[in-house]
CSV table of C-alpha atoms in Angstrom, one decimal:
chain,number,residue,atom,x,y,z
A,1,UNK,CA,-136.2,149.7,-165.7
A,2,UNK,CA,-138.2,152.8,-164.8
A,3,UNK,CA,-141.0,152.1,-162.4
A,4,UNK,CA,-144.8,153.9,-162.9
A,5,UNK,CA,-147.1,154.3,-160.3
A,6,UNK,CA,-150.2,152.2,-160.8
A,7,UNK,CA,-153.2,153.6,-160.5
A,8,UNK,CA,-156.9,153.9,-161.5
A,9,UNK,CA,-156.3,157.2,-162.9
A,10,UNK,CA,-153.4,156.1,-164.6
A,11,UNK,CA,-155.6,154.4,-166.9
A,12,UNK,CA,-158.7,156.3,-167.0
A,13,UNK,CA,-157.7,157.3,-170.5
A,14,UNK,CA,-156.7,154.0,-172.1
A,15,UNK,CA,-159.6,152.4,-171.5
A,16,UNK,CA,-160.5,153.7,-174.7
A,17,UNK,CA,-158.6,151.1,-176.1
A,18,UNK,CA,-160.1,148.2,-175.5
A,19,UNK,CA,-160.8,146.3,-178.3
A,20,UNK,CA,-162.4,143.5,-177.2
A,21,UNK,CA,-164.3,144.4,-173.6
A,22,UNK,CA,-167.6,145.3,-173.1
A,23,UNK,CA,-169.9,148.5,-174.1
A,24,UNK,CA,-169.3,152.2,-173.3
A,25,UNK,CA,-170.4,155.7,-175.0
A,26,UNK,CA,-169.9,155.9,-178.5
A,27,UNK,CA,-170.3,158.9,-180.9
A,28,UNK,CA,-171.9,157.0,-184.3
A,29,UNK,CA,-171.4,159.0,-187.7
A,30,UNK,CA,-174.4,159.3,-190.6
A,31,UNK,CA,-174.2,156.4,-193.1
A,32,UNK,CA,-174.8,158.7,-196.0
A,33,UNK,CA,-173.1,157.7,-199.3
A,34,UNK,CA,-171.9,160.8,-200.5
A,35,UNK,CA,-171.0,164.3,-198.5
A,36,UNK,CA,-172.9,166.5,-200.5
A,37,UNK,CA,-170.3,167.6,-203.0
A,38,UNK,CA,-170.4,164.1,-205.1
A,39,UNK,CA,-167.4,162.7,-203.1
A,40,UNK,CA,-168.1,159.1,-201.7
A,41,UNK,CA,-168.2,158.8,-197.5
A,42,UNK,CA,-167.3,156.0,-195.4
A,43,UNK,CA,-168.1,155.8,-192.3
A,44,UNK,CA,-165.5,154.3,-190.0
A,45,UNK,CA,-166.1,153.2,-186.8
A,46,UNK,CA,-162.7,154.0,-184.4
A,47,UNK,CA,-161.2,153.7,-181.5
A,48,UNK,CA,-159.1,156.4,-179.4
A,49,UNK,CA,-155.6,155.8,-180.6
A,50,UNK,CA,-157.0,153.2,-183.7
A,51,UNK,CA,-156.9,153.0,-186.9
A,52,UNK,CA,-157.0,156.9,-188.0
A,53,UNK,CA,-154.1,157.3,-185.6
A,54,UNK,CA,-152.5,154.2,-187.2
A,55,UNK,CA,-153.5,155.5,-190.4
A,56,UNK,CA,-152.2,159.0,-190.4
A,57,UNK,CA,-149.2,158.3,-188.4
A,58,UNK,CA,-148.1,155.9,-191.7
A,59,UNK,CA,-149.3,158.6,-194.5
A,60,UNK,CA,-151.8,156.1,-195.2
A,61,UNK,CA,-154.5,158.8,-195.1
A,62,UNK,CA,-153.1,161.0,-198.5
A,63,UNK,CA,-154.5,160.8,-201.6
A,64,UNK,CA,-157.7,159.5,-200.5
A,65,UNK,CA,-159.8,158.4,-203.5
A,66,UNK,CA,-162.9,159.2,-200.8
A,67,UNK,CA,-164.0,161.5,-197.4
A,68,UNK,CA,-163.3,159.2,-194.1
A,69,UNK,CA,-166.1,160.1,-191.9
A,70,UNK,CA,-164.7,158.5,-188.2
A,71,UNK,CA,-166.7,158.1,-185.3
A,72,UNK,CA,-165.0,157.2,-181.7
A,73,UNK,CA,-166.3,154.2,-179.7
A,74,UNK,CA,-164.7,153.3,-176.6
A,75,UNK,CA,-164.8,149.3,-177.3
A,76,UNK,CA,-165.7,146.6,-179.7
A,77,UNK,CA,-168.9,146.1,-178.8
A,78,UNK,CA,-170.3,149.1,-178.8
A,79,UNK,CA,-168.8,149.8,-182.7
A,80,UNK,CA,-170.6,146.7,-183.9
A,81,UNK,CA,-173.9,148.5,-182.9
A,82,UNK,CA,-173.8,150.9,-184.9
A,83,UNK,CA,-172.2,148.4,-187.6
A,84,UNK,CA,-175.4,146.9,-187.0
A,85,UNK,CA,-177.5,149.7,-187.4
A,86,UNK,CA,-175.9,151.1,-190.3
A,87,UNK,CA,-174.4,154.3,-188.5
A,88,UNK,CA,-170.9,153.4,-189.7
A,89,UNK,CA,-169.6,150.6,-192.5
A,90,UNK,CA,-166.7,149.7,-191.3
A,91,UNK,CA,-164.5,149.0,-188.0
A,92,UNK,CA,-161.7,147.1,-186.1
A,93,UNK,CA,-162.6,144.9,-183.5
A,94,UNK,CA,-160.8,142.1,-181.5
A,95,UNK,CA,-161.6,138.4,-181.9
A,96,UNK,CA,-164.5,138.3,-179.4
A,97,UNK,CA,-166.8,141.3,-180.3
A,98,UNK,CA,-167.9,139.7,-183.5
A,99,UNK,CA,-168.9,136.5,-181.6
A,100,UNK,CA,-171.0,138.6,-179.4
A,101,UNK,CA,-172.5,140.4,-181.9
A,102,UNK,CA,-173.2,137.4,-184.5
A,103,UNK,CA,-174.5,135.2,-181.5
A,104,UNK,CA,-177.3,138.4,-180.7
A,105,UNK,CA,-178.1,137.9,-184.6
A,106,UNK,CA,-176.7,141.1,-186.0
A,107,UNK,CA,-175.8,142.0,-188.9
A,108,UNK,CA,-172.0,142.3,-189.8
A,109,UNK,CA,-169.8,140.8,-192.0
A,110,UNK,CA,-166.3,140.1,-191.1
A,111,UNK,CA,-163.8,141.4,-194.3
A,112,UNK,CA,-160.4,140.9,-192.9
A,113,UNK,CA,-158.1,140.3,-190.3
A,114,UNK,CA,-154.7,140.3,-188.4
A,115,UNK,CA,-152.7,137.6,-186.3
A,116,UNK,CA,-150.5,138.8,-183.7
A,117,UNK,CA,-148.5,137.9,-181.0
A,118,UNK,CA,-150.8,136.6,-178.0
A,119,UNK,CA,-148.7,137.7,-174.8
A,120,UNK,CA,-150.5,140.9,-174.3
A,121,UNK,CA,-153.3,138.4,-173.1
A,122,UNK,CA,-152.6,137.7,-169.9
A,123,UNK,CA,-153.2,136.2,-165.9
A,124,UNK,CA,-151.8,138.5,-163.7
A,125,UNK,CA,-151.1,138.1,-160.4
A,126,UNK,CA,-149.5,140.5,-157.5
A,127,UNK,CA,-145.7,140.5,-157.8
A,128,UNK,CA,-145.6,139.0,-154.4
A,129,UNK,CA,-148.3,136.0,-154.9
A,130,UNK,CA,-147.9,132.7,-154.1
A,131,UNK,CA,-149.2,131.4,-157.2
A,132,UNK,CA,-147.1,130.0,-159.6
A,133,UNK,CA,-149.2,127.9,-162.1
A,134,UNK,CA,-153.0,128.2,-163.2
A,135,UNK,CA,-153.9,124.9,-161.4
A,136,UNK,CA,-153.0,127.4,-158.3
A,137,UNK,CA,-155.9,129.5,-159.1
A,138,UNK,CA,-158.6,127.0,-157.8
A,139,UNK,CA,-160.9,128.4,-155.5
A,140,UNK,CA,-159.4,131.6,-156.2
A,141,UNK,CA,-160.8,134.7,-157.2
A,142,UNK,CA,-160.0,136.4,-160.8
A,143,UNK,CA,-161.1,139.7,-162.4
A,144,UNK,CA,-162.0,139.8,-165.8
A,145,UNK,CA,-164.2,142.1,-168.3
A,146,UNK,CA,-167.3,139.9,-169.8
A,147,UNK,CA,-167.5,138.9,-172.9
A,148,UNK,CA,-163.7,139.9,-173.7
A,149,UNK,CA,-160.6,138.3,-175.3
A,150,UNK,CA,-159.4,138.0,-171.6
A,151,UNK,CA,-162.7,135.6,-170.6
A,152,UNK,CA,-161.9,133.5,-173.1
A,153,UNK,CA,-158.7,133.2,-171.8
A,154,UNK,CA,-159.1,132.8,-168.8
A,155,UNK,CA,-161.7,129.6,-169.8
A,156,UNK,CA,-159.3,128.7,-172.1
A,157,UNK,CA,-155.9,128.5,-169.9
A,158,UNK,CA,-158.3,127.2,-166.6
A,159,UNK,CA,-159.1,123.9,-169.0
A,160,UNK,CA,-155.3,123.2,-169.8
A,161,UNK,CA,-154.8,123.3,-165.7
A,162,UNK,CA,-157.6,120.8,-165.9
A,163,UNK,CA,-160.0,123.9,-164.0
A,164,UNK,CA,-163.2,125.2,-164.9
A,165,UNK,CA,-165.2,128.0,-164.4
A,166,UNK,CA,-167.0,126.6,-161.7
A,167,UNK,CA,-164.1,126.1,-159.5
A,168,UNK,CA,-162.8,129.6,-159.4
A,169,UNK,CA,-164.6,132.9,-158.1
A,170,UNK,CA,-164.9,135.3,-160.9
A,171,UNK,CA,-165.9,138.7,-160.7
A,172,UNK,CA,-166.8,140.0,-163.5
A,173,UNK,CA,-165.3,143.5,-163.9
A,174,UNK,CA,-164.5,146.5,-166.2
A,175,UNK,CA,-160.4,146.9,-166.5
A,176,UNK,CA,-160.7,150.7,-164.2
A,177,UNK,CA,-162.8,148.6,-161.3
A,178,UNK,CA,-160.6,145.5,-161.9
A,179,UNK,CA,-157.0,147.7,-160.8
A,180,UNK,CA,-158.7,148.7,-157.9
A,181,UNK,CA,-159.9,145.3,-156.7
A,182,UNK,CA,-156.4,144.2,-158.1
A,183,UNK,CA,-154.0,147.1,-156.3
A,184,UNK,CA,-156.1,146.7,-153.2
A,185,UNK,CA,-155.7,142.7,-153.0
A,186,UNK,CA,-159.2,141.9,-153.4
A,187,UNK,CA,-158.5,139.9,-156.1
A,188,UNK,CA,-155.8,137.3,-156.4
A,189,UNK,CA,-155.7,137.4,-160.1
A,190,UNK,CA,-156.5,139.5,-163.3
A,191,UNK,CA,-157.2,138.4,-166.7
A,192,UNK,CA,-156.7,141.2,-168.9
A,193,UNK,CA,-154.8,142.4,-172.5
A,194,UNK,CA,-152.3,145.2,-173.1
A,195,UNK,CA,-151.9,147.7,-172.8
A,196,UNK,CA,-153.0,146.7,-169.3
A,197,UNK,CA,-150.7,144.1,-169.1
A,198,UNK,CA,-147.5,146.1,-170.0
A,199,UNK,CA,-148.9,148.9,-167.7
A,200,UNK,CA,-148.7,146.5,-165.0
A,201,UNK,CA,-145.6,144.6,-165.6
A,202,UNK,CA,-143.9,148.1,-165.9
A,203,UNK,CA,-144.9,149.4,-162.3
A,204,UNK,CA,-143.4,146.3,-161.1
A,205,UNK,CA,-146.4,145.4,-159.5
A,206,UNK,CA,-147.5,142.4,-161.1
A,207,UNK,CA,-145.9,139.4,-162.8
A,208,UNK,CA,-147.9,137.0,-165.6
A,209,UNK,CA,-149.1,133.5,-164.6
A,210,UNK,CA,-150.0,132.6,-168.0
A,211,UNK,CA,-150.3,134.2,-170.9
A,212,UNK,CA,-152.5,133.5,-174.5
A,213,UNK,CA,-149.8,131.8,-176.3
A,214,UNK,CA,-151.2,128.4,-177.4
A,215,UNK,CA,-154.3,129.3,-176.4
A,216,UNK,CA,-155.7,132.3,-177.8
A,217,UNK,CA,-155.6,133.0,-182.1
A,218,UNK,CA,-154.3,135.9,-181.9
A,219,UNK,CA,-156.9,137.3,-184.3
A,220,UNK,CA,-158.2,140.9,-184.8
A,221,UNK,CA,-160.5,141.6,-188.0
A,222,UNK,CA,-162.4,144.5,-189.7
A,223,UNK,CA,-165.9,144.5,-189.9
A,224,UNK,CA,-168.2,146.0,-192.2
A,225,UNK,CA,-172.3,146.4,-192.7
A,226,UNK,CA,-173.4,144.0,-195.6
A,227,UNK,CA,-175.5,147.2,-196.6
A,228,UNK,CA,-172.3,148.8,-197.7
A,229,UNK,CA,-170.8,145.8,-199.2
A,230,UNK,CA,-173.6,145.6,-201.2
A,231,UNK,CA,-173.0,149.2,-202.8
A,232,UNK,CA,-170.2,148.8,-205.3
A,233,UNK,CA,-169.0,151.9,-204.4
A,234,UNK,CA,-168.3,151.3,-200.7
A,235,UNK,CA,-167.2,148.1,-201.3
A,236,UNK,CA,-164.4,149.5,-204.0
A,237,UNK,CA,-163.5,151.9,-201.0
A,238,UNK,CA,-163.7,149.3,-198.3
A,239,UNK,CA,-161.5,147.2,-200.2
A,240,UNK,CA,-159.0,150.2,-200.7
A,241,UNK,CA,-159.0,151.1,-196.7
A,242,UNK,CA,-158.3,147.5,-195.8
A,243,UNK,CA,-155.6,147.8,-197.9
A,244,UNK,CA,-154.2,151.0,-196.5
A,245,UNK,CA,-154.4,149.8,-192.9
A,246,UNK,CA,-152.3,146.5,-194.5
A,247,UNK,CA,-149.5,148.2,-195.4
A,248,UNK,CA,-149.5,150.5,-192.5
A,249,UNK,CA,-149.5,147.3,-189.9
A,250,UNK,CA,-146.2,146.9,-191.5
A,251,UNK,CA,-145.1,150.5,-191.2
A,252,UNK,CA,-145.9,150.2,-187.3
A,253,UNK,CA,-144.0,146.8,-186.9
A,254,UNK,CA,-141.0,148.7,-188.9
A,255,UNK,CA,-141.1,151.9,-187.1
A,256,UNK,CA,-141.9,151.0,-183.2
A,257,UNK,CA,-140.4,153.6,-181.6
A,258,UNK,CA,-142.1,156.2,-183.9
A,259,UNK,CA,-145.9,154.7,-183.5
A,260,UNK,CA,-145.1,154.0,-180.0
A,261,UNK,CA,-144.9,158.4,-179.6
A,262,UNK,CA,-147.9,158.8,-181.3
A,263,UNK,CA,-149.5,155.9,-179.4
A,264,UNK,CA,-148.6,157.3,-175.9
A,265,UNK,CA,-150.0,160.8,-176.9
A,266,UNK,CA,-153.0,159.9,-178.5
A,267,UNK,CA,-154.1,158.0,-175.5
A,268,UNK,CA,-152.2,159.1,-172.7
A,269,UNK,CA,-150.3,156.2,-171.9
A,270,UNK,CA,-147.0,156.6,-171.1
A,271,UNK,CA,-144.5,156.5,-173.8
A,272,UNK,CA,-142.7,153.5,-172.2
A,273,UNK,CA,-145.9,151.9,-171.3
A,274,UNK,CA,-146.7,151.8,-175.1
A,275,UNK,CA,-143.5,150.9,-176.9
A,276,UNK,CA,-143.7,148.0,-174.4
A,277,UNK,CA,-146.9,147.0,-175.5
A,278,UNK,CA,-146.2,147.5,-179.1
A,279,UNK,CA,-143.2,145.0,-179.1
A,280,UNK,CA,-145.4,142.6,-176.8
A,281,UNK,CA,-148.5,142.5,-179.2
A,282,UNK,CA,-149.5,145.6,-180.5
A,283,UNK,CA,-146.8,145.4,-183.3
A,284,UNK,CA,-146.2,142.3,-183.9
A,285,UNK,CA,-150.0,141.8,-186.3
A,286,UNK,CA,-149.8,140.4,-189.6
A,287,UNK,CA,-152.6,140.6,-192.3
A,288,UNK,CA,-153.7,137.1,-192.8
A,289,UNK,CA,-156.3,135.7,-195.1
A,290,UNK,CA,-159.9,135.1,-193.4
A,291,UNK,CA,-159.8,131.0,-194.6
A,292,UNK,CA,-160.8,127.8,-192.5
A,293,UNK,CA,-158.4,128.0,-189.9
A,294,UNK,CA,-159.9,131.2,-188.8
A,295,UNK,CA,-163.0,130.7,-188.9
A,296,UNK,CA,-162.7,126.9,-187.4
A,297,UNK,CA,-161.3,129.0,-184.1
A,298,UNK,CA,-163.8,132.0,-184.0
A,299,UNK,CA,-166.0,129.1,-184.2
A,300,UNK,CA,-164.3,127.8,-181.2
A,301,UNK,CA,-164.9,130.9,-179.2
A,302,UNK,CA,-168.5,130.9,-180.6
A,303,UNK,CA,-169.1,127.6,-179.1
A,304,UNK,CA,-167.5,128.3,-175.6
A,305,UNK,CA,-169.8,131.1,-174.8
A,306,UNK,CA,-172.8,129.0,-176.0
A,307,UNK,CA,-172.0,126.3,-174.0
A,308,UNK,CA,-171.5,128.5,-170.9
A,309,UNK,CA,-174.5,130.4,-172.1
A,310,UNK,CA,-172.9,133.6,-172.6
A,311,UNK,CA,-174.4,134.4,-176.2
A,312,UNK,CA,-177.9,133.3,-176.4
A,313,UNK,CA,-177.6,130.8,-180.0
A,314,UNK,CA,-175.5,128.6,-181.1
A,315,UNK,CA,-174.4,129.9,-184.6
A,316,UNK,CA,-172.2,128.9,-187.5
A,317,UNK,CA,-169.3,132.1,-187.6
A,318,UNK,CA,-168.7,131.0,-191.7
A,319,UNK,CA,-172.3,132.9,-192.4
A,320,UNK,CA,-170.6,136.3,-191.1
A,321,UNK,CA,-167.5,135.8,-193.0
A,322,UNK,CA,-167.0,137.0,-196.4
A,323,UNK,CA,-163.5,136.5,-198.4
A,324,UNK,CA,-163.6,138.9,-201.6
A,325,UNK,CA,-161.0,140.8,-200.1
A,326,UNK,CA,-158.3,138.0,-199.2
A,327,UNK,CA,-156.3,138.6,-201.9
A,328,UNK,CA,-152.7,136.6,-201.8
A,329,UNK,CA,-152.6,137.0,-198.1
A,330,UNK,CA,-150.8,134.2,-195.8
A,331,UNK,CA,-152.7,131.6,-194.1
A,332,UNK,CA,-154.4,132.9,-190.9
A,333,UNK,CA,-151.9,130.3,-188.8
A,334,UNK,CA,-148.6,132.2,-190.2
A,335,UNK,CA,-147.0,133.2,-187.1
A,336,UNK,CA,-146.8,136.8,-186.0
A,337,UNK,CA,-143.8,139.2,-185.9
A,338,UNK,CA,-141.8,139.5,-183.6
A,339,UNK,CA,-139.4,141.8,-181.9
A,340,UNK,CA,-137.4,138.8,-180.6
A,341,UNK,CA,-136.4,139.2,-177.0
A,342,UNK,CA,-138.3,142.9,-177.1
A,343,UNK,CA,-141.3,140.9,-177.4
C-alpha cells in the first residue's frame, strides 16, 4: 500500500469538505425566483467537491428544466445560514448541522436524506498507541471539531465504554489544528470523519479505535428554506433536484473509480486517498425515506447536545421535517451499500 506523507498542508484543501463541522467563509447566492429571462433559479447551497461535482460527474445536470445558481460553503453550518436567511433554498448537510441549526431556532426544513456506511466516523489513535479499546481513553485527551458528527461520536462510543465526557480531556479543535496536535503527539486521540480518516489510515500513521458503526445513523439529508417550499415552483424544482442527486448516489456507488478521479481533483485529495474514502463511506449512501426511525435518532442527537448544553433548547426535530418528497423510498434503517471487504 502506497504511503502519503501526513501533513497540515496536505489537507488544507479538503477541509472544504466537511459536512458536518463547524462555520467557515461562505459565498451565498441571490434568492431570486427567476434570472431575468423567465427561467426559474434555485439556489443551491454546495460544498467544494459536493453535489454539483456529484451531479455533473453523473450527467445529472442536462436537460435542466431550471438555472442552478450554486454558492460554495466550506461546511454544514455555515450553508444553513444562508438556508436560514433565504440566500439559497436548498443544500446537503450531514446529520448534525440541522440539529444545530433547529436547536438556535432557524428556519429549515429537512426534505430528504441518505444512509450510509458509518466507518468513515472514526477514533483514531497514533499507529504506535497503547490504546486498544475506548474504555482506554479515560483521562485521556481527544481532539474533535464542535458540534460535528465526530462529537457525537465520540459521546456516543465514550457511553458504550461506560465513559463520559467528564472523564476525558477534550480539546475542542478544527480538523487542520487537530493533525497538528495529532502528528505532534499532543493528543492521544482524534475523533474525526473521512476523508480524514482514510487520509490517515493511508499514511500509515494512525489506526481506528472505534468507529460509528452501531453508534452513529449514518444519515445525511437535504435541506431547504420553507420560503421556497412554499412557492410551487421551487418546490416542483426542489423535488426534481432531489431526484437527480438520487439517481446519481447510485451512479457514484456503481462507478467508484470514476467519481473517485473527479473527487480527488475537485478537492485535491489524492486519488487514492479518495477512492478509499468512497468505498469506506462516501459511496456506500442510499436514499432513504425521512419516516420515524429518522427522525426518533436526529432526535437522539438533538437531545444529547441539550443535555450537555451544547444547543441552547430542547426541541422536537419532527417540526423541521417535511415528507412530500419520500416517495417509495426504503425505510431510513435499510442498510447501506457496500463495497464488501473494499469497505
Amino acid at each position: 500500500m502506497k504511503s502519503f506523507r501526513l501533513s497540515a498542508a496536505a489537507l488544507l484543501v479538503p477541509l472544504a469538505l466537511l459536512a458536518s463541522a463547524c462555520s467557515g467563509a461562505s459565498a451565498a447566492g441571490s434568492a431570486s425566483n427567476s434570472d431575468g429571462k423567465g427561467s426559474l433559479v434555485l439556489n443551491v447551497g454546495d460544498q467544494k467537491g459536493g453535489s454539483e461535482a456529484l451531479l455533473r460527474a453523473a450527467g445529472e445536470l442536462d436537460d435542466l428544466p431550471y438555472r442552478v445558481k450554486w454558492s460554495t460553503f466550506t461546511s454544514g453550518p455555515p450553508l444553513l445560514e444562508a438556508v436560514n436567511a433565504r440566500a439559497v433554498d436548498l443544500g446537503s448537510v450531514g446529520n448534525t448541522p440541522p440539529v444545530f441549526a433547529a436547536g438556535a431556532g432557524s428556519k429549515i426544513t429537512v426534505v430528504a436524506a441518505t444512509h450510509g456506511d458509518s466507518a468513515g466516523e472514526a477514533i483514531l489513535v497514533p499507529k504506535d498507541s497503547p490504546l486498544r479499546t475506548a474504555r482506554d481513553l479515560k483521562g485521556k485527551r481527544i481532539a474533535v471539531a464542535q458540534g460535528s458528527s465526530a462529537h457525537f461520536q465520540l459521546i456516543a462510543s465514550l457511553r458504550k465504554a461506560g465513559l463520559g465526557l467528564d472523564d476525558v480531556q477534550v480539546s475542542l479543535l478544527q480538523p487542520a489544528d487537530a493533525l497538528a496536535a495529532f502528528t505532534a503527539g499532543k493528543v492521544d486521540a482524534w475523533a474525526v470523519w473521512d476523508p480524514y480518516t482514510s487520509q490517515v489510515l493511508l499514511s500509515g500513521k494512525g489506526r481506528v479505535l472505534t468507529d460509528g458503526r452501531g453508534l452513529t445513523n449514518g444519515l445525511g439529508f437535504q435541506v431547504a428554506a420553507p420560503s421556497a417550499l412554499a412557492d410551487p415552483e421551487k418546490a416542483k424544482a426542489v423535488g426534481d433536484f432531489v431526484e437527480r442527486l438520487r439517481r446519481a448516489q447510485g451512479w457514484v456507488f456503481d462507478h467508484p473509480e470514476e467519481w473517485a478521479k473527479v473527487w480527488s481533483k475537485e478537492t485535491g485529495l489524492p486519488y487514492e486517498v479518495a477512492l478509499a474514502a468512497v468505498k469506506r463511506s462516501n459511496g456506500t449512501r442510499i436514499p432513504v425515506a425521512l419516516d420515524d426511525a429518522a427522525i426518533a435518532s436526529e432526535q437522539k442527537i438533538a437531545d444529547t447536545f441539550a443535555a450537555l448544553k451544547l444547543v441552547p433548547r430542547t426541541f422536537r426535530f419532527a417540526d423541521y421535517v417535511d415528507t412530500r418528497f419520500n416517495k417509495d423510498l426504503p425505510p431510513s434503517t435499510t442498510p447501506a451499500r457496500s463495497y464488501g471487504k473494499a469497505s
